[in-house]
């Protein structure tokens, strides 16, 4: 039965991009198709090995056939194959995981003419349409009849039953006509294909074979070579070395190879930020290749992002995403683990509970963190590029594990700081630069660096040259909360009521003023009782008239972050204290009329709203605020 089916809308958009692309890297289509073929053989092999002998193993391989007359290239594998439904599901639909994010990203990419987007999605198969005007997929599974999929990659495709003897898939691409800009015919040349296989697919574990022309000495009737006489012969040659990269000798593997491997295997278009090649030989033996991307994976924050590493046993593929191998906070790490300590038949449940898995995971975690520490030490600038992408995940690691990973992770932390022109410094550096009398590691939090530097509380630190860490990410304070201290020095928010170190003299002055202005403070407290827990005379302020500080560890920023969380039924409330600057003219004026309770009450709310504004927050009661300001303006104007 022959069916004509339309591509899914998102697929159409992508195909359109592929067809019209003169993406200079169009040669990657071969790598993509070979990679799919290799995956398909992996799946067949795994099925056979776990079938109790019901499914026979076979001589696995990938064959490339070129037909110059038809201008076609065929890539044939004897892998798992696809049935009709799978053809529709897999080739009629854009790479499932990315589909949701894809539409918006595609639009963005079009605007920027950014064709790199091609490499960012699992669009493997569709890349064929960068070079092909028509693609045929003839495929057969173990249990079902063969099927033929044909498409020009535009609107639709056809599917029909078809004869195929062997299980597996044969993909034939018919090349586009060469143009002035792009030479498609070059792909028909033997040396080109040979080079592409070497370049991108050398480590594929199955032979990639092609009939190649070889000059061989002519033989005489008796089979003896004739001196000086040669003839062209076609021989089947394996083009790749077939050694999985991670099974090679570490010294033999170049960075270029690691990078190429990463890009191919994990669908990225840029080299990784760093790669780790581990060969661990001990109680547990495993090889691992681990990569940290140099940018945030496009789908990292989407719901269907799956963390995990690929799992192999003695070079045989077991599972694509094994979440047990990597802690949540390192979910951006890509890679694979190959360990003979796992049996092929291991079930999902057994994997989850396996103590070997836990040990490997702990070990990998430590290696990654050590590697990052090394980069931080040796190339701080490079480290910062990592930090900007994934620093929040490290902080999340501290927070989500309630500080139990403090020892492991604290040295990775860096923050912009006041005395460092907003550039990042490590906690160690901060500590080393602390004055002898300084008791705490100070930090200030807010929406962004500019807002933080405008906080009224920070003036004093600026004046005294004391450094302050500037926490502009939501997660920051939560992570600091888990740390509590670094190398025996406590952290302190400059907005904490008890933050500053006050001289005895100042202390006495404030006490005196507090006594003298008891009535003023009480009236303010009473009229602001719904908004603040206390009103005090401040030792924190230089120029600003007021500020808001908090008690008991929950800051204004944290209050805001927590209340923004979905599903927060009850509002979280920080304990707020309104602090008044005793050196400001406004205080003197209030102090002078402190017996006139009604007047004090009338303007109390403006003091509070001012403090909110200075903290970078919104006015809470806009209408009342405007009315009161107008009132003040009118009084001033009428004078
Ligand atoms: P990806 O490989 O990133 O999943 P592709 O678009 O390249 O995306 O392929 C989509 C799916 O089609 C694959 O996941 C696989 O299930 C199936 N597929 C592609 N090529 C083959 C093949 N040669 N044999 C069997 N299945 C294949």
PDB file of C-alpha atoms in Angstrom, residues 168-380:
ATOM      1  CA  UNK A 168      18.732  -3.211   7.828  1.00  0.00           C
ATOM      2  CA  UNK A 169      18.517   0.096   6.032  1.00  0.00           C
ATOM      3  CA  UNK A 170      19.700   1.357   2.694  1.00  0.00           C
ATOM      4  CA  UNK A 171      19.655   5.092   2.193  1.00  0.00           C
ATOM      5  CA  UNK A 172      20.186   6.371  -1.329  1.00  0.00           C
ATOM      6  CA  UNK A 173      20.674  10.039  -1.967  1.00  0.00           C
ATOM      7  CA  UNK A 174      20.429  11.547  -5.418  1.00  0.00           C
ATOM      8  CA  UNK A 175      22.741  14.538  -5.557  1.00  0.00           C
ATOM      9  CA  UNK A 176      21.574  17.999  -6.534  1.00  0.00           C
ATOM     10  CA  UNK A 177      22.912  19.513  -9.728  1.00  0.00           C
ATOM     11  CA  UNK A 178      26.207  21.286  -9.171  1.00  0.00           C
ATOM     12  CA  UNK A 179      26.064  25.069  -9.333  1.00  0.00           C
ATOM     13  CA  UNK A 180      28.624  27.810  -9.531  1.00  0.00           C
ATOM     14  CA  UNK A 181      28.695  28.018  -5.759  1.00  0.00           C
ATOM     15  CA  UNK A 182      28.533  24.371  -4.820  1.00  0.00           C
ATOM     16  CA  UNK A 183      30.122  21.335  -6.376  1.00  0.00           C
ATOM     17  CA  UNK A 184      27.945  18.376  -5.477  1.00  0.00           C
ATOM     18  CA  UNK A 185      29.527  16.044  -8.003  1.00  0.00           C
ATOM     19  CA  UNK A 186      32.695  16.020  -5.912  1.00  0.00           C
ATOM     20  CA  UNK A 187      30.934  13.729  -3.450  1.00  0.00           C
ATOM     21  CA  UNK A 188      30.939  10.999  -6.075  1.00  0.00           C
ATOM     22  CA  UNK A 189      34.711  10.834  -6.050  1.00  0.00           C
ATOM     23  CA  UNK A 190      36.362   7.992  -4.219  1.00  0.00           C
ATOM     24  CA  UNK A 191      39.062  10.113  -2.567  1.00  0.00           C
ATOM     25  CA  UNK A 192      36.456  12.539  -1.262  1.00  0.00           C
ATOM     26  CA  UNK A 193      34.425   9.847   0.422  1.00  0.00           C
ATOM     27  CA  UNK A 194      37.548   8.188   1.735  1.00  0.00           C
ATOM     28  CA  UNK A 195      38.680  11.476   3.259  1.00  0.00           C
ATOM     29  CA  UNK A 196      35.300  12.232   4.764  1.00  0.00           C
ATOM     30  CA  UNK A 197      35.107   8.830   6.408  1.00  0.00           C
ATOM     31  CA  UNK A 198      38.598   9.240   7.826  1.00  0.00           C
ATOM     32  CA  UNK A 199      37.850  12.734   9.004  1.00  0.00           C
ATOM     33  CA  UNK A 200      34.520  12.160  10.697  1.00  0.00           C
ATOM     34  CA  UNK A 201      33.864   8.469  11.126  1.00  0.00           C
ATOM     35  CA  UNK A 202      37.177   6.739  11.648  1.00  0.00           C
ATOM     36  CA  UNK A 203      36.314   5.446  15.124  1.00  0.00           C
ATOM     37  CA  UNK A 204      32.962   3.912  14.080  1.00  0.00           C
ATOM     38  CA  UNK A 205      33.191   0.384  15.398  1.00  0.00           C
ATOM     39  CA  UNK A 206      31.861  -1.345  12.325  1.00  0.00           C
ATOM     40  CA  UNK A 207      33.665  -1.555   9.024  1.00  0.00           C
ATOM     41  CA  UNK A 208      32.672   1.149   6.570  1.00  0.00           C
ATOM     42  CA  UNK A 209      33.342  -0.486   3.242  1.00  0.00           C
ATOM     43  CA  UNK A 210      33.492   0.752  -0.284  1.00  0.00           C
ATOM     44  CA  UNK A 211      34.482  -0.688  -3.623  1.00  0.00           C
ATOM     45  CA  UNK A 212      37.635   1.141  -4.594  1.00  0.00           C
ATOM     46  CA  UNK A 213      39.804   1.051  -7.657  1.00  0.00           C
ATOM     47  CA  UNK A 214      43.234  -0.368  -7.115  1.00  0.00           C
ATOM     48  CA  UNK A 215      46.024  -0.708  -9.600  1.00  0.00           C
ATOM     49  CA  UNK A 216      47.290  -4.231  -9.412  1.00  0.00           C
ATOM     50  CA  UNK A 217      49.953  -6.060 -11.315  1.00  0.00           C
ATOM     51  CA  UNK A 218      48.540  -8.039 -14.179  1.00  0.00           C
ATOM     52  CA  UNK A 219      48.840 -11.784 -13.855  1.00  0.00           C
ATOM     53  CA  UNK A 220      49.741 -14.193 -16.559  1.00  0.00           C
ATOM     54  CA  UNK A 221      47.914 -17.417 -17.297  1.00  0.00           C
ATOM     55  CA  UNK A 222      49.665 -19.181 -14.456  1.00  0.00           C
ATOM     56  CA  UNK A 223      48.796 -16.497 -11.977  1.00  0.00           C
ATOM     57  CA  UNK A 224      52.273 -14.985 -11.902  1.00  0.00           C
ATOM     58  CA  UNK A 225      52.629 -11.210 -11.929  1.00  0.00           C
ATOM     59  CA  UNK A 226      53.758  -9.702 -15.229  1.00  0.00           C
ATOM     60  CA  UNK A 227      56.549  -7.209 -14.762  1.00  0.00           C
ATOM     61  CA  UNK A 228      55.508  -3.605 -15.586  1.00  0.00           C
ATOM     62  CA  UNK A 229      51.907  -4.439 -16.478  1.00  0.00           C
ATOM     63  CA  UNK A 230      49.106  -3.087 -14.297  1.00  0.00           C
ATOM     64  CA  UNK A 231      45.356  -3.181 -14.413  1.00  0.00           C
ATOM     65  CA  UNK A 232      42.543  -1.437 -12.540  1.00  0.00           C
ATOM     66  CA  UNK A 233      40.717  -3.699 -10.164  1.00  0.00           C
ATOM     67  CA  UNK A 234      37.807  -3.055  -7.909  1.00  0.00           C
ATOM     68  CA  UNK A 235      38.287  -4.249  -4.359  1.00  0.00           C
ATOM     69  CA  UNK A 236      36.185  -3.880  -1.275  1.00  0.00           C
ATOM     70  CA  UNK A 237      38.123  -1.797   1.205  1.00  0.00           C
ATOM     71  CA  UNK A 238      37.422  -0.879   4.813  1.00  0.00           C
ATOM     72  CA  UNK A 239      37.924   2.845   5.070  1.00  0.00           C
ATOM     73  CA  UNK A 240      37.933   3.317   8.853  1.00  0.00           C
ATOM     74  CA  UNK A 241      40.241   2.077  11.590  1.00  0.00           C
ATOM     75  CA  UNK A 242      37.237   0.924  13.677  1.00  0.00           C
ATOM     76  CA  UNK A 243      38.856   1.475  17.031  1.00  0.00           C
ATOM     77  CA  UNK A 244      36.548   3.365  19.363  1.00  0.00           C
ATOM     78  CA  UNK A 245      38.314   6.535  20.313  1.00  0.00           C
ATOM     79  CA  UNK A 246      38.203   5.719  24.001  1.00  0.00           C
ATOM     80  CA  UNK A 247      39.813   2.356  23.450  1.00  0.00           C
ATOM     81  CA  UNK A 248      42.827   3.931  21.859  1.00  0.00           C
ATOM     82  CA  UNK A 249      45.983   4.757  23.683  1.00  0.00           C
ATOM     83  CA  UNK A 250      45.543   8.087  25.403  1.00  0.00           C
ATOM     84  CA  UNK A 251      48.706   9.451  23.889  1.00  0.00           C
ATOM     85  CA  UNK A 252      47.542   8.615  20.388  1.00  0.00           C
ATOM     86  CA  UNK A 253      44.370  10.662  20.625  1.00  0.00           C
ATOM     87  CA  UNK A 254      44.709  14.281  19.607  1.00  0.00           C
ATOM     88  CA  UNK A 255      42.547  17.161  20.761  1.00  0.00           C
ATOM     89  CA  UNK A 256      41.271  17.509  17.211  1.00  0.00           C
ATOM     90  CA  UNK A 257      40.057  13.929  17.282  1.00  0.00           C
ATOM     91  CA  UNK A 258      38.356  14.413  20.619  1.00  0.00           C
ATOM     92  CA  UNK A 259      36.685  17.565  19.372  1.00  0.00           C
ATOM     93  CA  UNK A 260      35.510  15.951  16.150  1.00  0.00           C
ATOM     94  CA  UNK A 261      34.206  12.982  18.092  1.00  0.00           C
ATOM     95  CA  UNK A 262      32.320  15.214  20.486  1.00  0.00           C
ATOM     96  CA  UNK A 263      30.702  17.249  17.742  1.00  0.00           C
ATOM     97  CA  UNK A 264      29.595  14.200  15.848  1.00  0.00           C
ATOM     98  CA  UNK A 265      28.392  12.156  18.753  1.00  0.00           C
ATOM     99  CA  UNK A 266      26.676  14.892  20.704  1.00  0.00           C
ATOM    100  CA  UNK A 267      25.334  16.996  17.872  1.00  0.00           C
ATOM    101  CA  UNK A 268      27.223  20.149  18.635  1.00  0.00           C
ATOM    102  CA  UNK A 269      28.646  22.628  16.203  1.00  0.00           C
ATOM    103  CA  UNK A 270      31.431  24.037  18.344  1.00  0.00           C
ATOM    104  CA  UNK A 271      34.390  22.426  20.023  1.00  0.00           C
ATOM    105  CA  UNK A 272      33.805  21.539  23.649  1.00  0.00           C
ATOM    106  CA  UNK A 273      35.030  23.833  26.415  1.00  0.00           C
ATOM    107  CA  UNK A 274      37.064  20.964  27.772  1.00  0.00           C
ATOM    108  CA  UNK A 275      37.357  17.231  27.307  1.00  0.00           C
ATOM    109  CA  UNK A 276      38.460  14.553  29.743  1.00  0.00           C
ATOM    110  CA  UNK A 277      39.758  11.203  28.708  1.00  0.00           C
ATOM    111  CA  UNK A 278      39.768   8.836  31.674  1.00  0.00           C
ATOM    112  CA  UNK A 279      41.217   5.379  31.851  1.00  0.00           C
ATOM    113  CA  UNK A 280      40.605   4.042  35.305  1.00  0.00           C
ATOM    114  CA  UNK A 281      42.117   0.769  36.346  1.00  0.00           C
ATOM    115  CA  UNK A 282      41.487  -0.385  39.879  1.00  0.00           C
ATOM    116  CA  UNK A 283      38.731  -2.101  41.795  1.00  0.00           C
ATOM    117  CA  UNK A 284      36.428  -0.831  39.132  1.00  0.00           C
ATOM    118  CA  UNK A 285      37.741  -0.534  35.632  1.00  0.00           C
ATOM    119  CA  UNK A 286      36.330   1.843  33.102  1.00  0.00           C
ATOM    120  CA  UNK A 287      37.152   4.221  30.312  1.00  0.00           C
ATOM    121  CA  UNK A 288      35.310   7.482  29.954  1.00  0.00           C
ATOM    122  CA  UNK A 289      35.191  10.393  27.581  1.00  0.00           C
ATOM    123  CA  UNK A 290      33.640  13.454  29.126  1.00  0.00           C
ATOM    124  CA  UNK A 291      32.908  16.819  27.592  1.00  0.00           C
ATOM    125  CA  UNK A 292      31.772  20.157  28.894  1.00  0.00           C
ATOM    126  CA  UNK A 293      30.125  22.127  26.072  1.00  0.00           C
ATOM    127  CA  UNK A 294      31.435  25.595  25.309  1.00  0.00           C
ATOM    128  CA  UNK A 295      27.913  26.980  25.292  1.00  0.00           C
ATOM    129  CA  UNK A 296      24.636  26.206  27.006  1.00  0.00           C
ATOM    130  CA  UNK A 297      22.991  23.302  25.175  1.00  0.00           C
ATOM    131  CA  UNK A 298      19.939  24.722  23.434  1.00  0.00           C
ATOM    132  CA  UNK A 299      17.533  22.460  25.297  1.00  0.00           C
ATOM    133  CA  UNK A 300      19.215  22.386  28.709  1.00  0.00           C
ATOM    134  CA  UNK A 301      16.365  24.265  30.297  1.00  0.00           C
ATOM    135  CA  UNK A 302      13.567  22.544  28.463  1.00  0.00           C
ATOM    136  CA  UNK A 303      11.410  20.082  30.326  1.00  0.00           C
ATOM    137  CA  UNK A 304      12.405  17.147  28.226  1.00  0.00           C
ATOM    138  CA  UNK A 305      16.146  17.584  28.574  1.00  0.00           C
ATOM    139  CA  UNK A 306      17.603  14.304  29.704  1.00  0.00           C
ATOM    140  CA  UNK A 307      20.848  14.287  31.574  1.00  0.00           C
ATOM    141  CA  UNK A 308      23.124  11.294  31.485  1.00  0.00           C
ATOM    142  CA  UNK A 309      26.109   9.615  29.915  1.00  0.00           C
ATOM    143  CA  UNK A 310      26.157   6.873  27.344  1.00  0.00           C
ATOM    144  CA  UNK A 311      26.927   3.475  28.747  1.00  0.00           C
ATOM    145  CA  UNK A 312      28.975   0.808  26.999  1.00  0.00           C
ATOM    146  CA  UNK A 313      30.194  -2.537  28.185  1.00  0.00           C
ATOM    147  CA  UNK A 314      33.426  -3.688  26.564  1.00  0.00           C
ATOM    148  CA  UNK A 315      32.762  -1.494  23.588  1.00  0.00           C
ATOM    149  CA  UNK A 316      29.162  -2.636  23.198  1.00  0.00           C
ATOM    150  CA  UNK A 317      26.525   0.017  23.447  1.00  0.00           C
ATOM    151  CA  UNK A 318      24.041  -0.507  26.293  1.00  0.00           C
ATOM    152  CA  UNK A 319      22.155   2.695  26.894  1.00  0.00           C
ATOM    153  CA  UNK A 320      22.031   6.207  25.533  1.00  0.00           C
ATOM    154  CA  UNK A 321      21.360   8.374  28.567  1.00  0.00           C
ATOM    155  CA  UNK A 322      22.298   6.882  31.858  1.00  0.00           C
ATOM    156  CA  UNK A 323      21.288   9.480  34.464  1.00  0.00           C
ATOM    157  CA  UNK A 324      22.890   7.559  37.316  1.00  0.00           C
ATOM    158  CA  UNK A 325      26.332   8.327  35.962  1.00  0.00           C
ATOM    159  CA  UNK A 326      26.256  12.031  36.592  1.00  0.00           C
ATOM    160  CA  UNK A 327      24.907  14.190  39.427  1.00  0.00           C
ATOM    161  CA  UNK A 328      22.037  16.546  38.661  1.00  0.00           C
ATOM    162  CA  UNK A 329      24.070  19.684  38.984  1.00  0.00           C
ATOM    163  CA  UNK A 330      26.431  18.494  36.253  1.00  0.00           C
ATOM    164  CA  UNK A 331      23.606  17.711  33.861  1.00  0.00           C
ATOM    165  CA  UNK A 332      25.289  19.764  31.131  1.00  0.00           C
ATOM    166  CA  UNK A 333      28.194  17.298  30.927  1.00  0.00           C
ATOM    167  CA  UNK A 334      28.123  14.988  27.916  1.00  0.00           C
ATOM    168  CA  UNK A 335      30.055  11.832  27.386  1.00  0.00           C
ATOM    169  CA  UNK A 336      30.256   8.090  27.688  1.00  0.00           C
ATOM    170  CA  UNK A 337      31.451   5.399  30.038  1.00  0.00           C
ATOM    171  CA  UNK A 338      32.655   1.990  28.983  1.00  0.00           C
ATOM    172  CA  UNK A 339      33.015  -0.552  31.741  1.00  0.00           C
ATOM    173  CA  UNK A 340      33.346  -4.302  31.517  1.00  0.00           C
ATOM    174  CA  UNK A 341      31.958  -4.489  35.042  1.00  0.00           C
ATOM    175  CA  UNK A 342      28.421  -4.302  33.696  1.00  0.00           C
ATOM    176  CA  UNK A 343      26.727  -7.225  32.075  1.00  0.00           C
ATOM    177  CA  UNK A 344      24.831  -6.594  28.888  1.00  0.00           C
ATOM    178  CA  UNK A 345      21.619  -7.935  30.300  1.00  0.00           C
ATOM    179  CA  UNK A 346      21.554  -5.575  33.197  1.00  0.00           C
ATOM    180  CA  UNK A 347      18.047  -4.227  33.759  1.00  0.00           C
ATOM    181  CA  UNK A 348      17.135  -0.617  34.346  1.00  0.00           C
ATOM    182  CA  UNK A 349      16.367  -1.315  38.010  1.00  0.00           C
ATOM    183  CA  UNK A 350      19.666  -3.073  38.539  1.00  0.00           C
ATOM    184  CA  UNK A 351      21.523  -0.228  36.888  1.00  0.00           C
ATOM    185  CA  UNK A 352      19.913   2.246  39.225  1.00  0.00           C
ATOM    186  CA  UNK A 353      20.880   0.311  42.298  1.00  0.00           C
ATOM    187  CA  UNK A 354      24.281  -0.800  41.146  1.00  0.00           C
ATOM    188  CA  UNK A 355      27.020   0.181  43.583  1.00  0.00           C
ATOM    189  CA  UNK A 356      29.465   0.152  40.677  1.00  0.00           C
ATOM    190  CA  UNK A 357      27.417   2.832  39.014  1.00  0.00           C
ATOM    191  CA  UNK A 358      27.528   4.973  42.128  1.00  0.00           C
ATOM    192  CA  UNK A 359      31.284   4.582  42.423  1.00  0.00           C
ATOM    193  CA  UNK A 360      31.886   5.477  38.811  1.00  0.00           C
ATOM    194  CA  UNK A 361      29.583   8.453  39.145  1.00  0.00           C
ATOM    195  CA  UNK A 362      31.368   9.728  42.280  1.00  0.00           C
ATOM    196  CA  UNK A 363      34.688   9.278  40.590  1.00  0.00           C
ATOM    197  CA  UNK A 364      33.611  11.067  37.444  1.00  0.00           C
ATOM    198  CA  UNK A 365      32.153  13.920  39.455  1.00  0.00           C
ATOM    199  CA  UNK A 366      35.436  14.386  41.263  1.00  0.00           C
ATOM    200  CA  UNK A 367      37.475  14.245  38.060  1.00  0.00           C
ATOM    201  CA  UNK A 368      35.314  16.873  36.411  1.00  0.00           C
ATOM    202  CA  UNK A 369      35.549  19.196  39.391  1.00  0.00           C
ATOM    203  CA  UNK A 370      39.318  18.700  39.596  1.00  0.00           C
ATOM    204  CA  UNK A 371      39.622  19.460  35.928  1.00  0.00           C
ATOM    205  CA  UNK A 372      37.658  22.676  36.401  1.00  0.00           C
ATOM    206  CA  UNK A 373      39.807  23.653  39.356  1.00  0.00           C
ATOM    207  CA  UNK A 374      42.864  23.166  37.178  1.00  0.00           C
ATOM    208  CA  UNK A 375      41.465  25.415  34.475  1.00  0.00           C
ATOM    209  CA  UNK A 376      40.527  28.018  37.055  1.00  0.00           C
ATOM    210  CA  UNK A 377      44.071  28.023  38.352  1.00  0.00           C
ATOM    211  CA  UNK A 378      45.842  28.040  35.017  1.00  0.00           C
ATOM    212  CA  UNK A 379      43.555  30.024  32.757  1.00  0.00           C
ATOM    213  CA  UNK A 380      41.164  32.149  34.772  1.00  0.00           C
TER     214      UNK A 380
END
